[in-house]
Short mmCIF file of C-alpha atoms in Angstrom, two decimals:
data_model
loop_
_atom_site.label_atom_id
_atom_site.label_comp_id
_atom_site.label_asym_id
_atom_site.label_seq_id
_atom_site.Cartn_x
_atom_site.Cartn_y
_atom_site.Cartn_z
CA MET A 151 94.78 166.26 88.78
CA ASN A 152 97.20 163.69 87.55
CA ALA A 153 95.99 160.75 85.42
CA PRO A 154 96.18 157.13 87.28
CA ALA A 155 99.56 155.52 86.32
CA HIS A 156 99.55 152.58 83.88
CA ILE A 157 101.27 149.45 85.18
CA ILE A 158 101.76 146.65 83.11
CA VAL A 159 101.64 142.77 84.81
CA VAL A 160 103.61 140.10 83.05
CA GLU A 161 102.47 136.78 84.72
CA ASP A 162 101.50 133.40 83.23
CA GLU A 163 100.22 131.93 86.36
CA ALA A 164 96.34 132.35 86.02
CA ALA A 165 95.73 132.68 89.79
CA ILE A 166 98.54 134.91 90.45
CA ALA A 167 97.92 137.46 87.77
CA VAL A 168 94.31 137.89 88.76
CA ALA A 169 95.34 138.56 92.44
CA VAL A 170 97.93 141.01 91.26
CA VAL A 171 95.79 142.96 88.57
CA TYR A 172 92.78 143.12 91.49
CA ALA A 173 95.35 144.36 94.35
CA LEU A 174 96.78 146.85 91.96
CA GLN A 175 93.44 148.25 90.15
CA ALA A 176 91.92 148.54 94.01
CA GLU A 177 94.35 151.09 94.35
CA GLY A 178 92.78 153.24 91.40
CA TRP A 179 95.83 152.49 88.58
CA GLN A 180 95.26 151.42 85.24
CA VAL A 181 96.35 147.81 84.74
CA GLU A 182 97.11 145.58 81.60
CA HIS A 183 98.02 141.73 81.61
CA LEU A 184 99.99 139.81 79.36
CA GLY A 185 100.95 136.35 79.96
CA LEU A 186 104.60 136.37 77.38
CA GLY A 187 107.49 138.18 77.42
CA SER A 188 107.41 138.68 74.09
CA GLN A 189 104.00 140.37 74.16
CA ALA A 190 105.66 142.37 76.71
CA LEU A 191 108.36 143.56 75.09
CA VAL A 192 106.04 144.70 71.84
CA ARG A 193 103.58 146.35 73.92
CA LEU A 194 106.50 148.16 75.84
CA GLN A 195 107.83 149.54 72.90
CA ALA A 196 104.29 151.47 72.45
CA GLY A 197 105.16 153.62 75.45
CA GLY A 198 102.95 154.98 77.98
CA VAL A 199 103.63 152.53 80.90
CA ASP A 200 104.92 153.67 84.05
CA LEU A 201 105.79 150.45 85.42
CA VAL A 202 105.91 146.70 84.76
CA VAL A 203 105.26 143.80 87.71
CA LEU A 204 107.32 141.04 85.94
CA ASP A 205 107.39 137.59 86.45
CA VAL A 206 110.97 135.76 86.00
CA GLY A 207 109.61 132.19 85.08
CA LEU A 208 107.65 133.19 81.42
CA PRO A 209 106.88 130.16 79.14
CA ASP A 210 108.36 132.20 76.23
CA ILE A 211 111.54 134.05 77.16
CA SER A 212 112.64 134.65 81.07
CA GLY A 213 111.36 138.01 82.69
CA LEU A 214 115.21 138.42 82.77
CA GLU A 215 115.45 138.62 79.41
CA VAL A 216 112.75 140.79 78.93
CA CYS A 217 114.08 143.74 81.27
CA ARG A 218 117.40 143.24 79.65
CA GLN A 219 115.91 144.35 76.64
CA LEU A 220 113.44 146.83 78.18
CA ARG A 221 116.55 148.63 79.70
CA ARG A 222 117.76 149.06 75.55
CA PHE A 223 115.39 151.95 75.31
CA SER A 224 113.10 152.80 78.71
CA GLN A 225 114.22 153.26 82.36
CA ILE A 226 110.57 152.66 83.51
CA PRO A 227 110.78 150.71 86.73
CA VAL A 228 110.67 147.19 86.92
CA LEU A 229 109.45 144.92 89.92
CA PHE A 230 110.64 141.29 89.29
CA LEU A 231 107.98 138.52 90.87
CA THR A 232 109.57 134.73 91.08
CA ALA A 233 109.09 131.84 93.11
CA ARG A 234 113.06 131.50 92.81
CA ASN A 235 114.08 133.56 95.69
CA GLU A 236 118.14 132.63 96.04
CA GLU A 237 120.02 135.54 96.28
CA VAL A 238 122.03 134.90 92.67
CA ASP A 239 118.86 135.44 91.06
CA ARG A 240 118.11 138.70 92.85
CA VAL A 241 121.39 139.94 91.95
CA LEU A 242 121.33 139.10 88.40
CA GLY A 243 117.90 140.96 88.18
CA LEU A 244 119.26 144.09 89.94
CA GLU A 245 122.44 143.97 87.37
CA LEU A 246 120.41 143.56 84.37
CA GLY A 247 118.32 146.71 85.33
CA GLY A 248 115.42 145.36 87.81
CA ASP A 249 114.60 147.93 90.86
CA ASP A 250 112.92 145.69 93.09
CA TYR A 251 112.40 141.41 93.84
CA LEU A 252 109.47 140.15 95.25
CA GLY A 253 109.54 136.17 95.96
CA LYS A 254 106.43 134.31 95.81
CA PRO A 255 104.34 133.85 97.53
CA PHE A 256 103.80 137.27 98.74
CA SER A 257 101.65 139.75 100.57
CA PRO A 258 99.22 141.86 97.84
CA ARG A 259 99.74 144.33 100.79
CA GLU A 260 103.83 144.17 100.11
CA LEU A 261 103.12 144.23 96.59
CA VAL A 262 101.15 147.33 96.77
CA ALA A 263 103.79 149.07 99.02
CA ARG A 264 106.86 148.45 96.77
CA VAL A 265 104.76 149.92 93.80
CA ARG A 266 103.99 152.86 95.16
CA ALA A 267 107.40 153.44 96.44
CA ARG A 268 108.97 152.83 92.92
CA LEU A 269 106.20 154.85 91.47
CA ARG A 270 107.12 158.00 93.31
CA ARG A 271 110.60 157.97 91.73
CA PRO A 272 111.76 159.86 88.84
CA VAL A 273 112.25 158.25 85.45
CA LEU A 274 115.05 159.37 83.42
CA GLN A 275 113.68 160.58 79.92
CA SER A 276 115.25 159.12 76.66
CA ASP A 277 117.85 161.71 76.18
CA GLU A 278 119.07 161.29 79.58
CA MET A 279 119.50 158.08 79.72
CA GLN A 280 123.01 157.76 77.52
CA GLN A 281 124.27 160.64 80.23
CA TRP A 282 123.20 159.36 83.36
CA GLN A 283 123.57 155.40 85.26
CA VAL A 284 120.75 154.43 86.94
CA VAL A 285 120.32 152.08 90.11
CA GLY A 286 116.80 152.63 91.63
CA GLN A 287 116.58 156.15 92.15
CA LEU A 288 120.60 156.75 92.42
CA GLN A 289 121.95 158.77 89.20
CA ILE A 290 125.51 158.97 88.36
CA ASP A 291 126.64 160.96 85.59
CA ARG A 292 130.09 159.60 84.70
CA GLN A 293 131.32 162.41 82.51
CA ALA A 294 130.78 165.37 84.87
CA ARG A 295 130.99 163.28 87.63
CA ARG A 296 127.86 164.49 89.45
CA VAL A 297 125.52 162.35 91.34
CA ARG A 298 121.61 162.87 91.97
CA TYR A 299 119.27 161.13 94.29
CA GLY A 300 115.76 161.67 93.00
CA ARG A 301 116.05 165.05 92.11
CA GLN A 302 118.66 166.47 94.27
CA LEU A 303 122.51 166.85 93.39
CA LEU A 304 124.85 165.63 96.25
CA GLU A 305 128.31 167.13 97.16
CA LEU A 306 130.66 164.32 97.29
CA THR A 307 134.19 164.49 97.84
CA ARG A 308 136.30 163.03 95.13
CA TYR A 309 136.72 159.74 97.22
CA GLU A 310 133.05 159.42 98.08
CA TYR A 311 132.00 160.05 94.57
CA LEU A 312 134.87 156.81 93.42
CA LEU A 313 133.18 154.61 95.95
CA LEU A 314 129.86 155.06 94.73
CA GLN A 315 130.94 154.74 91.35
CA ALA A 316 132.78 151.45 92.23
CA LEU A 317 129.80 149.83 94.00
CA ALA A 318 127.63 151.45 91.32
CA GLN A 319 129.17 149.27 88.63
CA ARG A 320 127.79 145.94 89.51
CA PRO A 321 124.73 146.79 91.99
CA GLY A 322 124.28 143.94 94.60
CA ALA A 323 127.44 142.79 93.62
CA ILE A 324 129.97 142.53 97.03
CA LEU A 325 133.47 144.48 97.34
CA SER A 326 135.77 144.21 99.38
CA ARG A 327 137.61 146.69 101.75
CA ALA A 328 140.82 145.71 99.67
CA GLN A 329 138.82 145.73 96.48
CA LEU A 330 137.94 149.23 96.96
CA MET A 331 140.83 150.41 98.00
CA ASP A 332 142.82 149.20 95.06
CA ARG A 333 140.21 150.72 92.39
CA ILE A 334 140.42 153.81 94.29
CA TRP A 335 143.34 154.75 96.44
CA ASP A 336 146.61 155.77 94.60
CA ALA A 337 148.49 153.64 97.54
CA ALA A 338 148.26 151.27 99.77
CA SER A 339 147.39 152.48 103.18
CA ASP A 340 148.02 150.71 106.51
CA SER A 341 144.72 151.35 107.63
CA ALA A 342 142.75 150.65 104.76
CA ASP A 343 139.65 149.09 106.66
CA ARG A 344 139.21 152.45 108.66
CA THR A 345 140.35 154.42 105.23
CA VAL A 346 137.20 153.04 103.58
CA ASP A 347 134.54 152.71 106.30
CA THR A 348 134.83 156.41 107.28
CA HIS A 349 134.10 157.60 103.87
CA ILE A 350 131.40 154.73 103.32
CA LYS A 351 129.63 156.16 106.73
CA THR A 352 130.57 160.19 105.21
CA LEU A 353 128.76 159.04 101.92
CA ARG A 354 126.09 157.18 103.59
CA GLY A 355 124.99 160.42 105.81
CA LYS A 356 124.70 162.39 102.65
CA LEU A 357 122.73 159.64 100.87
CA ARG A 358 120.04 159.59 103.92
CA SER A 359 119.91 163.32 104.08
CA ALA A 360 118.84 163.07 100.45
CA GLY A 361 116.14 160.59 101.25
CA ALA A 362 117.93 157.24 100.89
CA ASP A 363 117.38 154.10 103.08
CA GLU A 364 120.23 153.67 105.65
CA GLN A 365 120.99 150.28 104.19
CA MET A 366 121.48 151.39 100.33
CA ILE A 367 125.27 150.79 100.78
CA ARG A 368 124.71 147.62 102.69
CA THR A 369 127.32 146.29 105.08
CA HIS A 370 128.22 142.65 104.55
CA ARG A 371 130.28 141.34 107.86
CA GLY A 372 133.50 139.64 106.93
CA LEU A 373 133.05 140.55 103.33
CA GLY A 374 132.65 144.12 102.45
CA TYR A 375 130.13 146.46 100.84
CA ALA A 376 127.17 146.31 98.36
CA LEU A 377 125.06 149.04 96.80
CA GLU A 378 121.60 148.10 96.81
CA GLY A 379 118.88 149.38 94.24
#
């Protein structure tokens, strides 16, 4: 029987911390609570943690900075909690290596569901971290031009791979069709929109067959596409 997951909750608001810890412990997980980002970094370097629930607005250093430093030595999942729910904050959190984002106030049931989903996803070991770029459950080996979703290796065409790589350079950022054409295709095409759209469609299909959400590559009408974590 597998040992229960060990979760660190980094939250300085006592009432929220109590509710989060209670909800997670009710699922049988082991939970530690810390109130400062500096404490969290020391604890995380000691290892033995499966996931971090991390408040953005900590009193000493921000949760975003904690995540940035954490990604230097670990790829364990990070679920951000914040009272600031603007898109710029969500995007910044994802770009710094966060896996998910939950705005306050939130439902304990939704929190538990998101934690459970993240715990099911594989975490790369330290010797793989230099080889693979990780965006949620998506993993890209830039040297060998390989892509995995979870533990499944995807068979992508050249242009499918290059599209995914371009979007993965800044998860959450929107790239227009023109930008994708400039970065991937050798020459401009009169049917640029249709070319990009067709390859996005086939790429989505392959990701979906591996278990990815339909909206992992999100369409922003009139703007372009973005890769979600």
